[in-house]
Structure formats: structure tokens, C-alpha cells
Coordinates of C-alpha atoms and ligand atoms in Angstrom, one line a residue:
X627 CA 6.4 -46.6 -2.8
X628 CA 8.7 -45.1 0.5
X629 CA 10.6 -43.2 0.1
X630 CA 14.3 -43.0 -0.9
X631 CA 17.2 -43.6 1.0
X632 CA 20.9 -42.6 1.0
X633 CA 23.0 -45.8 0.8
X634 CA 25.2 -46.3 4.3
X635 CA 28.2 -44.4 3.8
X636 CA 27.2 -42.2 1.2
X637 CA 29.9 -39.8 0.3
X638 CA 28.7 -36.0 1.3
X639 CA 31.1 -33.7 0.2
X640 CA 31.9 -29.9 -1.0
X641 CA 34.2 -28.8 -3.7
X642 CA 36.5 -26.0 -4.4
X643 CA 39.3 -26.0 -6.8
X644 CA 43.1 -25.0 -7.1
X645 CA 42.7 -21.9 -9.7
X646 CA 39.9 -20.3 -7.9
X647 CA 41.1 -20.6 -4.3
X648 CA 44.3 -21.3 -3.3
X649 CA 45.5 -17.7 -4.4
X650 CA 49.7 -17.1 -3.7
X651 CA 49.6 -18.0 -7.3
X652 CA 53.9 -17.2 -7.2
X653 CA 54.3 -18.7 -3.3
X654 CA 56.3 -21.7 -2.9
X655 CA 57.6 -21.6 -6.3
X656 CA 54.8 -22.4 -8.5
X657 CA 54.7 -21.2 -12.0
X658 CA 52.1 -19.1 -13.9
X659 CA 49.0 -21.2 -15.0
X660 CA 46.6 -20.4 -18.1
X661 CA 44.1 -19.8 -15.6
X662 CA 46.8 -16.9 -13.7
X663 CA 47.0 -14.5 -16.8
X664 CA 43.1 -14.6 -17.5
X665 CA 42.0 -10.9 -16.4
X666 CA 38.5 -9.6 -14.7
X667 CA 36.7 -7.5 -17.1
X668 CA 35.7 -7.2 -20.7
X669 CA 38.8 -8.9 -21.5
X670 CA 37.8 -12.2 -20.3
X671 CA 36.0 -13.7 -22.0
X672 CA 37.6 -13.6 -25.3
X673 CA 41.2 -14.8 -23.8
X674 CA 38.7 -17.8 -21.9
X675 CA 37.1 -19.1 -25.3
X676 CA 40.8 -18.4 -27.2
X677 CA 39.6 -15.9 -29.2
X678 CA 42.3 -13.4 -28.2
X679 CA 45.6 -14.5 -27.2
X680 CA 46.9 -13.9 -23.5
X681 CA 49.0 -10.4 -23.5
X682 CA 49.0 -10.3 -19.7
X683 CA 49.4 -6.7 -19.0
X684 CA 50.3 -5.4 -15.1
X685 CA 47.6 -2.8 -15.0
X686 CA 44.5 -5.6 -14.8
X687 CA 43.1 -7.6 -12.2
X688 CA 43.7 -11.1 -12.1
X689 CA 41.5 -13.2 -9.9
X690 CA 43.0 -16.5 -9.8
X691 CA 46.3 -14.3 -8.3
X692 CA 44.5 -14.0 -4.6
X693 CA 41.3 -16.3 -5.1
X694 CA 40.5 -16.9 -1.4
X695 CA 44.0 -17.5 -0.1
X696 CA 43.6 -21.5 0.9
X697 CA 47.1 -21.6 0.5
X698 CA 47.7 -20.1 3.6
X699 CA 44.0 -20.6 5.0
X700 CA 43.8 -24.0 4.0
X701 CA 43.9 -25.6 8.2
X702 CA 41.3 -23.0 9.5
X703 CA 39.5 -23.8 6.3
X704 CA 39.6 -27.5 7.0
X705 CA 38.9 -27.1 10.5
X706 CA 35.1 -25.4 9.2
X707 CA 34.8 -28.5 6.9
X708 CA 35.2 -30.5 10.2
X709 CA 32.7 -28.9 11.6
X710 CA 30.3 -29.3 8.8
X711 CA 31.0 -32.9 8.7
X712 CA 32.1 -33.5 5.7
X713 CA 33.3 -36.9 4.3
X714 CA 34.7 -36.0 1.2
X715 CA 36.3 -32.7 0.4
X716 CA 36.9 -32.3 -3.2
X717 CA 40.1 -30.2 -5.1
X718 CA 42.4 -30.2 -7.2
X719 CA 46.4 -30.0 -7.3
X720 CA 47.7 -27.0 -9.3
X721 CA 49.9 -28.7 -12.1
X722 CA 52.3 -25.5 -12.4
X723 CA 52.6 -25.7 -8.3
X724 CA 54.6 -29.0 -8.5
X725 CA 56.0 -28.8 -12.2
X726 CA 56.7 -24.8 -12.6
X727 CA 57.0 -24.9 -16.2
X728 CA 55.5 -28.0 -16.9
X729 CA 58.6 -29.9 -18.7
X730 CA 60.8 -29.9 -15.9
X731 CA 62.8 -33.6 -14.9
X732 CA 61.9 -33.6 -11.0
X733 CA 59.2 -31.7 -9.0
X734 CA 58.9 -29.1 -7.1
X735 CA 59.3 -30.2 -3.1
X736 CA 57.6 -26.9 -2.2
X737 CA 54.5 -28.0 -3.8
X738 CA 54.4 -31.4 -3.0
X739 CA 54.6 -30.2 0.5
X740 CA 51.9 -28.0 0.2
X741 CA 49.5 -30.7 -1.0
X742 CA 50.7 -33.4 1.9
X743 CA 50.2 -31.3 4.4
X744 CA 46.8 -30.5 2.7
X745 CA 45.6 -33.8 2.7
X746 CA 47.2 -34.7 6.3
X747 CA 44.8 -32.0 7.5
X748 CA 41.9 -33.9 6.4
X749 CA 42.9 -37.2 7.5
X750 CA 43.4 -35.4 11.0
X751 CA 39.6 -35.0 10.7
X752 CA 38.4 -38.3 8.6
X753 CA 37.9 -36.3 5.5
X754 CA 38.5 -38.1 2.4
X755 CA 40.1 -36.2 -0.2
X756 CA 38.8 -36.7 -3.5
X757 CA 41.4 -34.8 -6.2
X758 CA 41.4 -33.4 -9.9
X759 CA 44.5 -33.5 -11.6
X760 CA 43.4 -31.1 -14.1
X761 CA 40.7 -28.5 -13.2
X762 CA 41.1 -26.2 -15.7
X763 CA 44.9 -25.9 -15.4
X764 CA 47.9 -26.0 -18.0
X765 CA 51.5 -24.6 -16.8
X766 CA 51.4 -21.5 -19.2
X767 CA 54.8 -22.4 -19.7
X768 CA 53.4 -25.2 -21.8
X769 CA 51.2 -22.8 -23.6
X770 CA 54.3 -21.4 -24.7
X771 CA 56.5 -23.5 -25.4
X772 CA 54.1 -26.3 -27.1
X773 CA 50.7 -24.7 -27.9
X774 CA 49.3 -26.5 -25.0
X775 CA 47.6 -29.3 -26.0
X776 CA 47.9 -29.1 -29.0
X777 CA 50.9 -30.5 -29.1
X778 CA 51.9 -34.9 -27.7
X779 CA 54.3 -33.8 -25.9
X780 CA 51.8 -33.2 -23.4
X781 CA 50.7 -36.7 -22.8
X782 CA 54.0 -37.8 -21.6
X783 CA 54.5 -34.4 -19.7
X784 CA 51.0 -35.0 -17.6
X785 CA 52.0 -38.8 -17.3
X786 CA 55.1 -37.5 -15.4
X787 CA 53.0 -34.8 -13.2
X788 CA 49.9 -37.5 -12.9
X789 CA 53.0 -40.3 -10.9
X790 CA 54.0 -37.6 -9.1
X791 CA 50.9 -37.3 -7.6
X792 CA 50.0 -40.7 -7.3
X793 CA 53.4 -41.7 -6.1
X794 CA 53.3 -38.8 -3.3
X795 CA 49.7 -38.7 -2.9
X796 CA 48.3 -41.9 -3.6
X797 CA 48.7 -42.8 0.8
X798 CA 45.8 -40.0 1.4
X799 CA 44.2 -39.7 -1.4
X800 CA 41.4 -42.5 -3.5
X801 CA 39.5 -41.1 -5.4
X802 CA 41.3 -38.8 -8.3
X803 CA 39.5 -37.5 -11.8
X804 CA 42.0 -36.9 -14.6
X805 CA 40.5 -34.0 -15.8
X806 CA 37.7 -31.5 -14.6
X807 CA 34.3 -31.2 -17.4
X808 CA 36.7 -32.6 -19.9
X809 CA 34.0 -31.9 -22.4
X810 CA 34.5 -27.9 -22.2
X811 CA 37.5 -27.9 -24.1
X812 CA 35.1 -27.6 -27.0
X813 CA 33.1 -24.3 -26.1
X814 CA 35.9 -22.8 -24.0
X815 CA 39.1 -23.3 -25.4
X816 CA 41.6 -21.6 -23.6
X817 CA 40.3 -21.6 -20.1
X818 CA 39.4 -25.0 -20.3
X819 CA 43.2 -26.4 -22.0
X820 CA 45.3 -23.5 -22.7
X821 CA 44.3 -23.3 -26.2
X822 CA 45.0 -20.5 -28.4
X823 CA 44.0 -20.2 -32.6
X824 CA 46.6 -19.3 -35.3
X825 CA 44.6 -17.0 -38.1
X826 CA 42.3 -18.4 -40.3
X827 CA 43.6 -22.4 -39.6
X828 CA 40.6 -25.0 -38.3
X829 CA 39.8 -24.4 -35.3
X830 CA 37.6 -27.6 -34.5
X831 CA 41.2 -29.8 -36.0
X832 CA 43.2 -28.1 -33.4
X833 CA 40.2 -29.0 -30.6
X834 CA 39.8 -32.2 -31.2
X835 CA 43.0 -33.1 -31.4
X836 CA 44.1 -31.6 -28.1
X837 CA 41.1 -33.7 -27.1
X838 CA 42.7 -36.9 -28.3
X839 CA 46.3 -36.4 -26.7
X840 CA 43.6 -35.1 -23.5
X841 CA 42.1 -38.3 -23.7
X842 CA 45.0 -40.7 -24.4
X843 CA 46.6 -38.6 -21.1
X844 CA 43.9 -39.9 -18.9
X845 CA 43.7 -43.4 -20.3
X846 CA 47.7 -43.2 -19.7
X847 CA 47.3 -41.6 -15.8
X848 CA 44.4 -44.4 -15.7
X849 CA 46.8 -47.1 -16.2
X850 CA 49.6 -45.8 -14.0
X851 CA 47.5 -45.2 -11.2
X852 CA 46.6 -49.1 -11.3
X853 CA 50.5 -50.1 -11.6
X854 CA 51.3 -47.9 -8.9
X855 CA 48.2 -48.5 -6.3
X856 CA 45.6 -50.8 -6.5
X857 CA 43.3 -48.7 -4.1
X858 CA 43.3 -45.7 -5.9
X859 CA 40.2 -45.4 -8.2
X860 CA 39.6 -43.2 -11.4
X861 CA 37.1 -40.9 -12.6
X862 CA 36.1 -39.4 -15.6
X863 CA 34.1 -35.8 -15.5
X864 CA 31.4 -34.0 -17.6
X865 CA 30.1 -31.3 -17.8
X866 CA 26.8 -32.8 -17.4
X867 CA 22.7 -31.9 -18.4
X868 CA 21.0 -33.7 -20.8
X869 CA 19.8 -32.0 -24.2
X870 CA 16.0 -32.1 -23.8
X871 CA 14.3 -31.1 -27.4
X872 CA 12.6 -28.1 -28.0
X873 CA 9.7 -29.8 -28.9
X874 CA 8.0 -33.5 -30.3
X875 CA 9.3 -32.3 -33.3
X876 CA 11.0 -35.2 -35.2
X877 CA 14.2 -32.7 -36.2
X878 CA 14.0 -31.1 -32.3
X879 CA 14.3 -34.9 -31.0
X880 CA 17.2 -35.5 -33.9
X881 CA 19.2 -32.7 -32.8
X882 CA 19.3 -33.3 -29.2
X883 CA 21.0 -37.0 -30.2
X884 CA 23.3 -34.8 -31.8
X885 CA 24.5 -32.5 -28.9
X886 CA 23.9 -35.3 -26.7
X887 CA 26.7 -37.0 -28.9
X888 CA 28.9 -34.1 -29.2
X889 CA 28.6 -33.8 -25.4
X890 CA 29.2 -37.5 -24.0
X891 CA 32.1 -38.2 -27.2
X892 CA 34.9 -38.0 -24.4
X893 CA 33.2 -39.9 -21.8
X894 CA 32.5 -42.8 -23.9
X895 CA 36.0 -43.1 -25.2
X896 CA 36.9 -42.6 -21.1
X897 CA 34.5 -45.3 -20.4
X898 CA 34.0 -47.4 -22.6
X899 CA 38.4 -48.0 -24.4
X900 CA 37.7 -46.7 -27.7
X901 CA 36.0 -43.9 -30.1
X902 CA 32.4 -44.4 -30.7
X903 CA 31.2 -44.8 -34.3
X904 CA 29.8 -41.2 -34.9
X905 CA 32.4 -39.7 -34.3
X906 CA 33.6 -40.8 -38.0
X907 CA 31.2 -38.6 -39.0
X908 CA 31.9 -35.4 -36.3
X909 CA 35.3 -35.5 -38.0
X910 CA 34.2 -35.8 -41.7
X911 CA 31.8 -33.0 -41.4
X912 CA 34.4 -30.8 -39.2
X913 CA 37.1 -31.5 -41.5
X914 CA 39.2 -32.8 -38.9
X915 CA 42.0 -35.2 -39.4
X916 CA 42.9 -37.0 -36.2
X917 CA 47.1 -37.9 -35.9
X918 CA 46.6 -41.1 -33.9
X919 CA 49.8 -42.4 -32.8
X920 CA 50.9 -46.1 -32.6
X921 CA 49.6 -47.5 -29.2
X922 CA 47.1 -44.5 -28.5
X923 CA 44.3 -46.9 -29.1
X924 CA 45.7 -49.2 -26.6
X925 CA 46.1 -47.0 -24.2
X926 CA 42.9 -45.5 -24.7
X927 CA 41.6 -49.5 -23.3
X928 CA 42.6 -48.2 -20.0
X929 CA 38.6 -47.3 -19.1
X930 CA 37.6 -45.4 -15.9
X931 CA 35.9 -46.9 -12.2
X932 CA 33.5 -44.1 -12.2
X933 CA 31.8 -41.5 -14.0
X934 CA 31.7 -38.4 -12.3
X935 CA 29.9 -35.0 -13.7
X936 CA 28.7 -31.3 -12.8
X937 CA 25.0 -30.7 -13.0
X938 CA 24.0 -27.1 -12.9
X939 CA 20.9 -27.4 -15.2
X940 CA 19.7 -29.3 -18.3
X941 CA 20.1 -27.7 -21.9
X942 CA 17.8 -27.4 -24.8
X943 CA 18.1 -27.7 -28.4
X944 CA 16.3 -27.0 -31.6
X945 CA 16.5 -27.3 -34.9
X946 CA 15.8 -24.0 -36.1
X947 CA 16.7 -21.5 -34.0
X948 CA 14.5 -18.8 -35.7
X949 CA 12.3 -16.7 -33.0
X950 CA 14.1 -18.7 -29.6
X951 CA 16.1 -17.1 -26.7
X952 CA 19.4 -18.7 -26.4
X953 CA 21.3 -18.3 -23.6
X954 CA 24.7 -19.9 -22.5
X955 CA 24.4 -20.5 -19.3
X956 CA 27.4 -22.3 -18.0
X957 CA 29.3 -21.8 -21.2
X958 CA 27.3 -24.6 -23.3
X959 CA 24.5 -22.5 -25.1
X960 CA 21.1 -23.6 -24.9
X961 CA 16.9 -22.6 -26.2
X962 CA 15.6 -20.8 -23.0
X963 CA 13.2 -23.4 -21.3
X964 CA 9.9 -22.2 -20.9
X965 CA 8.9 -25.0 -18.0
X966 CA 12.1 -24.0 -16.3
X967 CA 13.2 -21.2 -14.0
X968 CA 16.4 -19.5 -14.6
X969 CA 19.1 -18.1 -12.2
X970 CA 19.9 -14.3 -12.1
X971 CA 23.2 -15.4 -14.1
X972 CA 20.9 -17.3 -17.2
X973 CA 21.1 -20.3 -15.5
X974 CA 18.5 -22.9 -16.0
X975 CA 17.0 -24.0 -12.5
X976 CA 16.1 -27.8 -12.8
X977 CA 16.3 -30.2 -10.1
X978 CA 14.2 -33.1 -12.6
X979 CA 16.9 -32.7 -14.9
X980 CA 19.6 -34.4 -12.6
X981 CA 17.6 -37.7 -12.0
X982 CA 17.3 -37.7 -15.9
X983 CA 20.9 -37.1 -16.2
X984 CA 21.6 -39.9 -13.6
X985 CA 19.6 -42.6 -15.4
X986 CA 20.5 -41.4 -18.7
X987 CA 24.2 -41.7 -17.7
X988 CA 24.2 -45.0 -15.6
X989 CA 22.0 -46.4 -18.6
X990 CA 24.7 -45.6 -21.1
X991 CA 27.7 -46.1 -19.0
X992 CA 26.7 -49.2 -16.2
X993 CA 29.2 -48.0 -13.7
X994 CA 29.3 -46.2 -10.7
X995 CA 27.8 -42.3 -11.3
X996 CA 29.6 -39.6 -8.7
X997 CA 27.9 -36.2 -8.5
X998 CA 31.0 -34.1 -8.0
X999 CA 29.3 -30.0 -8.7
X1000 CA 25.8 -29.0 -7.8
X1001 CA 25.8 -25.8 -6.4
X1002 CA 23.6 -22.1 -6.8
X1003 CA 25.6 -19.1 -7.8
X1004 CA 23.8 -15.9 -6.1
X1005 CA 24.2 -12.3 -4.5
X1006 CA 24.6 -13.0 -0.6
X1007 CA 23.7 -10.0 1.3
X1008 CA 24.9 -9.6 4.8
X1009 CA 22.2 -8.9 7.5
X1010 CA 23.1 -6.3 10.3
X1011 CA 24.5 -8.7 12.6
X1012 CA 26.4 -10.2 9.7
X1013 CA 24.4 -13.4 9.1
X1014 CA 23.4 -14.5 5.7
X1015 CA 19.8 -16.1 4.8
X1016 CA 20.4 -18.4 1.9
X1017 CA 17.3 -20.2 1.7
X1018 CA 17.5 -19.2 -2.1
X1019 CA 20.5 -21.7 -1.8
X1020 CA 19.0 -24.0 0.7
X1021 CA 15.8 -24.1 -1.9
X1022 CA 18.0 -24.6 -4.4
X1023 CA 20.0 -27.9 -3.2
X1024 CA 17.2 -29.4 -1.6
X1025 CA 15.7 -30.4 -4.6
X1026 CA 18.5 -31.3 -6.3
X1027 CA 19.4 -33.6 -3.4
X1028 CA 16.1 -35.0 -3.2
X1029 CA 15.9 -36.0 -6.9
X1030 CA 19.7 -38.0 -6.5
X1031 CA 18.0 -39.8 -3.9
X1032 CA 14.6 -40.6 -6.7
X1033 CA 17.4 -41.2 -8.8
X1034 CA 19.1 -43.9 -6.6
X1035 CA 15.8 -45.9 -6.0
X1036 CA 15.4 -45.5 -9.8
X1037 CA 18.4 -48.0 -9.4
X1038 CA 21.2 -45.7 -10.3
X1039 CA 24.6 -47.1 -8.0
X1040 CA 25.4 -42.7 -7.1
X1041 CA 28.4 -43.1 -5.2
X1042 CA 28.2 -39.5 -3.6
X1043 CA 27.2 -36.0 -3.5
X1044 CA 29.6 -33.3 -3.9
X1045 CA 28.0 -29.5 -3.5
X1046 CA 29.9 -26.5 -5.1
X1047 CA 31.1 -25.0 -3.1
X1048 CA 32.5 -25.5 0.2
X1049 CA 33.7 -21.7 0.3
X1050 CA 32.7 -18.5 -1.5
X1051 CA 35.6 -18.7 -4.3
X1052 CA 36.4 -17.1 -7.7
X1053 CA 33.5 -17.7 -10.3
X1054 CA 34.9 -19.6 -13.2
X1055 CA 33.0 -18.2 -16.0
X1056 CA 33.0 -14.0 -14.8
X1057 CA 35.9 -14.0 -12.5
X1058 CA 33.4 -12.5 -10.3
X1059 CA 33.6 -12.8 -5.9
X1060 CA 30.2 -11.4 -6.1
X1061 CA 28.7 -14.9 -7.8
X1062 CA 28.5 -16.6 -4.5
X1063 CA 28.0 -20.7 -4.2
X1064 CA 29.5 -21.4 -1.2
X1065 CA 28.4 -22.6 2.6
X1066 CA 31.1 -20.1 3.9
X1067 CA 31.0 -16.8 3.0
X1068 CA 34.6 -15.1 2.2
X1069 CA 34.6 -11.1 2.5
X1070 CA 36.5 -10.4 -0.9
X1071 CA 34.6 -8.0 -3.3
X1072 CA 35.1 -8.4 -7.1
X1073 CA 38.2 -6.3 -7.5
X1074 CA 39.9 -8.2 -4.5
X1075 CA 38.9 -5.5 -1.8
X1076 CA 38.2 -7.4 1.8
X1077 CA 39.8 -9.1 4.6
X1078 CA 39.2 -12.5 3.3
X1079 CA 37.4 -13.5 6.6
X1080 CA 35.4 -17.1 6.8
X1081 CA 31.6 -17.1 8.4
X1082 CA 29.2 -19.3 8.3
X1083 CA 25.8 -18.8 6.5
X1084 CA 22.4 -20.2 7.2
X1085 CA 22.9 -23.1 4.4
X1086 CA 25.9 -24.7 6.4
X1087 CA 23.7 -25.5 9.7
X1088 CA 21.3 -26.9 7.0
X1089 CA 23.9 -29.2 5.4
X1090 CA 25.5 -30.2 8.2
X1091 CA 22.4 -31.7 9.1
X1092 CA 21.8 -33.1 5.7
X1093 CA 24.9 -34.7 5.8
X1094 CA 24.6 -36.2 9.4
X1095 CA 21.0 -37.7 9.0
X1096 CA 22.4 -39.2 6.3
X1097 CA 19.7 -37.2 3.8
X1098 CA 17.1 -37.6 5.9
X1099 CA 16.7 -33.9 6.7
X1100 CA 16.3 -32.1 3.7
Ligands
LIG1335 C1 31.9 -25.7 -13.4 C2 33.4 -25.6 -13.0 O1 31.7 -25.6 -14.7 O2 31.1 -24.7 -12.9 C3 33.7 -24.8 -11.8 O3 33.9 -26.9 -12.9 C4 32.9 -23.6 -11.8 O4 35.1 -24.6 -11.8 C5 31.4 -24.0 -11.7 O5 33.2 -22.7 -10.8 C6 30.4 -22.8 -11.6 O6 30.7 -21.9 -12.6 P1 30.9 -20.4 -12.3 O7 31.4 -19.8 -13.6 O8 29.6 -19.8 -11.8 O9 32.0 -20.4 -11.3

């Protein structure tokens, strides 16, 4: 058979997101985020999964504060993006940068400033913006005031923020996903919706009914987007990697249904208008009690164009978990592999894993799949002329790349592929500089130390070729 090819106008793109670059996190009058009082250190990771509440004391570091400066890099940033050749540039809008607080009437012009001139940038050089409303970012005000999600409020309150941006936006930008791995809210509660847990009440009630007013948000944006412009088109995004089982084993191939459920519950109400039958029984057996409101189910009709998703590596489940390394790579835990290499960070290396993903997805889902994260996180070390050899990261995307394009002549419609990242930014998970995924390396250590300078490693002349042959050089 020949070999694959990339479809004509194939979308090639790199992604970086609000929290983790733009940095000036009080500039321009935006407001604190959840993602701005989440320190570096051993406090992290409890205030991430909402085990400990924010306190937000002056004497730690907080990443998010600097990240990489795009807020005032952002045109000689877009200018190397350019040069790479980029067709899409993915991002998203900081919610707290145009709504402060979150509840206020009216936006803030500041913000909304930022973001056209972001997006005029790219159009100077044919870059297609693609945009995430949500990328792991709540206006702490609304943590405070109204629990976050928790709390319906919200859907109207993101409604408002979601116009805004398609009212102001909607000229430059097409593409927009309503909210970034939607399905993390479940294993990282606080970083990934501003959740935090009163003592001893249920935690998984609390989750999964921030995820239906999260859902019936996006279903609502969904709809308003359509009223507003016809050419603006909707995505949905997972945190994606199939469950493979452990084993043959009967209960092995059982539980992975299970996770595999647990995992794709928000992207079938996204994609397909309503809640799938199992989840009856997620909700019996977590004793949750869902308060659906009168016309939520109607709104939730309001399905998305595409499916988009991460894919960092595949997961593995077993039954019994007696004698097996587990690790939790990329916050969902999984059964170490043993056909599969990991990353210095615990990270499952498997390039097979997306064209299973892809088919698995597109067979469930029938509409267009967008590979919006694929990326390596590593140590870069500087050479003494100040180059860096990446071909750990060049090794890395190649295959993945090359089994999108098996996955395409498998039949799957991908509409593009989206590399993270475009820059060296803040690592979601550690807060770390020194977890390094981008095509750009940014001198910033991981207390903040370094003069923030762009340079170009060996992986950018390599996609940059990628991208202009079309996928023809890997
Ligand atoms: C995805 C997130 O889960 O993984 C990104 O959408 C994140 O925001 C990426 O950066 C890689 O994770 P990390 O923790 O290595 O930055």
C-alpha cells in the first residue's frame, strides 16, 4: 500500500496557552486566576488536585506570575512562528484578563485589546488562530465568591465572557474549543476548574456537578457562537489515550471499558446532545445527585463540529492492581507498560497509541478529529555555541506524526496537527521551566532566573520543513 499522505491544506500548528506564557499576570488590568496563586514547590500539588485550599502567601514562587512574558513578547514571538511557517497557532484568552473578577457587567477594553492586536499579528503573517476559552482558567474571584464551578451561576457568567470573545474575536479567529482536556476536572480538581472540597462532604457530587454546569456552558457558548457567526466552528477537547488492558484477561478487558467510559463521559455529552446511559450508573455508585435545571438538556443538544484532544501517551488498566507500578503520568494514573518506553518525567512514550486513539475516537464520534497537544517534555542542554540538539524531540514527534498520517489513510477525517509547544513555557503539572517541549528555547530557569531570550533549537529547522513539505519530510 503507499504510503500516507497529508490532505491539501492540512493544518500544522504549535500551541502555548494563556496561564503558562503570557506572564504580567496584574498588566492591563487583568485579575488573579486559579492558575496565578498556584505556587512552585511541595505545595503544588495538593492546591492543583484541591486537596489544600489556596492561602497564597508572598514568600513563594508563582510561575504563572512571569511564564515566558508573551504579553509583551507576543510580536517577536509571532514573527519566529512566521518563520517556522506555521498555519495555525493555538492559545487561549485569559478569562480574568477581559472579565477581572469574573461577574463584572462590561469587559475589560485593556484585554480585549491585548487579544486583537494578538490575533492581528498573526493575520499580518497568514496564521490562523485557533483559541481556547478555557485552558485551565477560572477568575479566582469566582472561586471566591461562588465556589467556582460548583456553583450555575457560572454558566451564565462564561456565556457572557464566551460573546465577548466571539463578538470581538469571531473576525480573526475560527476555530475556538470551549474548554481545554475538559475531562481533567476529575483527577485535578483545582487546577483544572477552581475547585476546592469542604471537610468530609462528596467530593465526586461536587465534581460532577461542576462538570454538568461545565458542560451545559459549552453547549451554551456552542449555540451562541452559531447565532453570532456562522463561520466560526466549535471544538470539544480531551485529554486523550486510550485505556489498553493489562492483559486478555476478561476483568483487565472490563475495566478498561470502564475508564474508557469515565474518560470520554464529557465528550459524548459534547458530541453527541445528551448523557450516555452509564452514566446512570457512575452516579448511583458515586452517590452523586445531579441538579439538572429546566432547559439544560436542551441546551446540552447544541453538539460540537469537531473533536479535538491531547495525546501524550496511552494509559493502562487492571483489575487488580496487586504487584503493578502505577504511575501518573500526565495526571491520569496508569499500570506501567511493559512494551512501552517512558519519559524521564513517567511518561509513557507511544506513537501506536495515537493512530489507536484516532480511530477509536472518529469510530465513536464520526466527525472531524483535530490533534491539538503532542509534544515531548525534556532537559535541553545548551551546547557551547548555544545550540540545542533535540533529536530526543525530533525522535519523538516523528513518530507520532507518522502514525496521524497511518491514521488518516486508516480513514480518519484529522483536520490538523498541533505540537506542544511552540515555545519553552511553564509545565502545567510541576510548574517547572526546566520540563522543556518547545521549538524555541526561553532562558528562564525554574525559580524565574534568566533573561527570557528566544533561540531556535535543532527541532524548529526540522518542523519547519515538516510543515512546508506538507509531511513529506519527517
Ligand atoms: C496538557 C495541558 O495536559 O499537557 C497543557 O493541556 C500541558 O497545558 C501539557 O502543559 C503538558 O503537561 P506538562 O505538565 O508537562 O506541562
Amino acid at each position: 500500500m503507499a504510503k500516507y499522505k497529508f490532505p491539501k491544506g492540512f493544518l500544522w500548528g504549535a500551541a502555548i496557552s494563556a496561564n503558562q506564557s503570557e506572564g504580567a499576570f496584574e498588566d492591563g488590568g487583568k485579575g488573579l486566576s486559579n492558575i496565578d496563586v498556584i505556587p512552585f514547590g511541595e505545595n503544588r500539588i495538593g492546591i492543583k488536585l484541591g486537596v489544600n485550599p489556596p492561602t497564597y502567601p508572598d514568600d513563594q514562587y508563582y510561575p504563572s506570575h512571569t511564564g515566558v512574558d508573551f504579553y509583551h513578547k507576543y510580536k517577536e514571538d509571532i514573527k519566529l512562528m512566521s518563520d517556522l511557517g506555521l498555519k495555525v497557532f493555538r492559545t487561549s484568552i485569559a478569562w480574568s484578563r477581559l472579565y477581572p473578577l469574573g461577574d463584572e457587567e462590561k469587559p475589560n477594553k485593556e484585554g480585549i485589546l491585548f487579544y486583537k492586536s494578538v490575533f492581528q499579528e498573526c493575520a499580518k503573517y497568514g496564521i490562523q488562530p485557533l483559541v481556547t476559552l478555557s485552558h485551565f482558567d477560572v477568575p479566582y474571584g469566582l472561586v471566591e465568591k461562588y465556589g467556582s464551578w460548583r456553583a450555575y451561576e457560572l454558566v451564565s457568567l462564561y456565556a457572557r465572557y464566551a460573546e465577548t470573545c466571539f463578538k470581538e474575536f469571531g473576525k480573526y479567529v475560527h476555530y475556538f474549543i470551549t474548554f481545554n482536556e475538559i475531562n481533567i476536572v476529575l483527577h485535578s480538581p483545582f487546577s483544572g476548574a477552581g475547585l476546592t472540597f469542604k471537610e468530609n462532604e462528596n467530593k465526586n457530587q461536587v465534581i460532577y456537578q461542576a462538570a454538568h454546569n461545565i458542560l451545559v456552558a459549552s453547549a451554551l457558548a456552542t449555540k451562541i457562537a452559531r447565532q453570532i457567526n456562522s463561520e466560526i466552528k466549535i471544538g470539544c477537547m480531551l485529554a486523550g489515550g486510550s485505556f489498553y488492558p493489562y492483559s486478555p484477561k476478561p476483568e483487565d478487558v472490563l475495566e478498561s471499558i470502564q475508564h474508557e467510559q469515565e474518560n470520554l463521559f464529557f465528550i459524548d455529552v459534547q458530541a453527541r446532545g445528551y448523557y450516555p446511559s452509564y452514566a446512570k450508573k457512575i452516579f448511583e455508585e458515586k452517590n452523586v445527585k445531579l441538579d439538572i435545571r429546566d432547559g439544560d438538556l436542551d441546551i446540552l443538544k447544541n453538539t460540537v463540529d469537531f473533536i479535538s484532544f491531547s495525546y501524550y501517551s496511552s494509559r493502562c488498566v487492571a483489575a487488580d492492581l496487586t504487584d503493578k507500578n502505577v504511575s501518573d503520568g500526565n495526571v491520569i494514573k496508569s499500570v506501567i507498560n511493559p512494551f512501552i518506553q517512558i519519559s524521564d518525567w513517567g511518561w509513557g512514550i507511544d506513537p501506536v497509541g495515537l493512530r489507536i486513539t484516532c480511530n477509536q475516537l472518529y469510530d465513536r464520534y464520526q466527525k472531524p478529529l483535530f490533534c491539538v497537544e503532542n509534544g515531548f517534555g525534556a532537559k535541553d542542554s545548551l551546547n557551547d555555541d548555544g545550540s540545542i540538539t533535540d533529536d530526543y524531540r525530533i525522535s519523538y514527534l516523528k513518530k507520532h506524526i507518522e502514525q496521524l498520517g497511518y491514521a488518516i489513510q486508516d480513514g480518519v477525517p484529522v483536520m490538523g496537527y498541533i505540537a506542544w509547544s511552540f515555545m519553552d513555557i511553564v509545565a502545567a503539572s510541576t510548574g517547572q521551566m526546566s520540563k522543556r517541549y518547545g521549538f524555541v528555547f526561553v532562558d528562564k530557569d525554574d525559580k524565574g532566573n534568566g533573561t527570557y531570550n528566544r533561540s531556535k533549537k535543532k527541532s524548529f529547522e526540522w518542523y519547519k520543513d515538516v510543515i512546508k513539505t506538507n509531511g513529506e519530510n519527517l
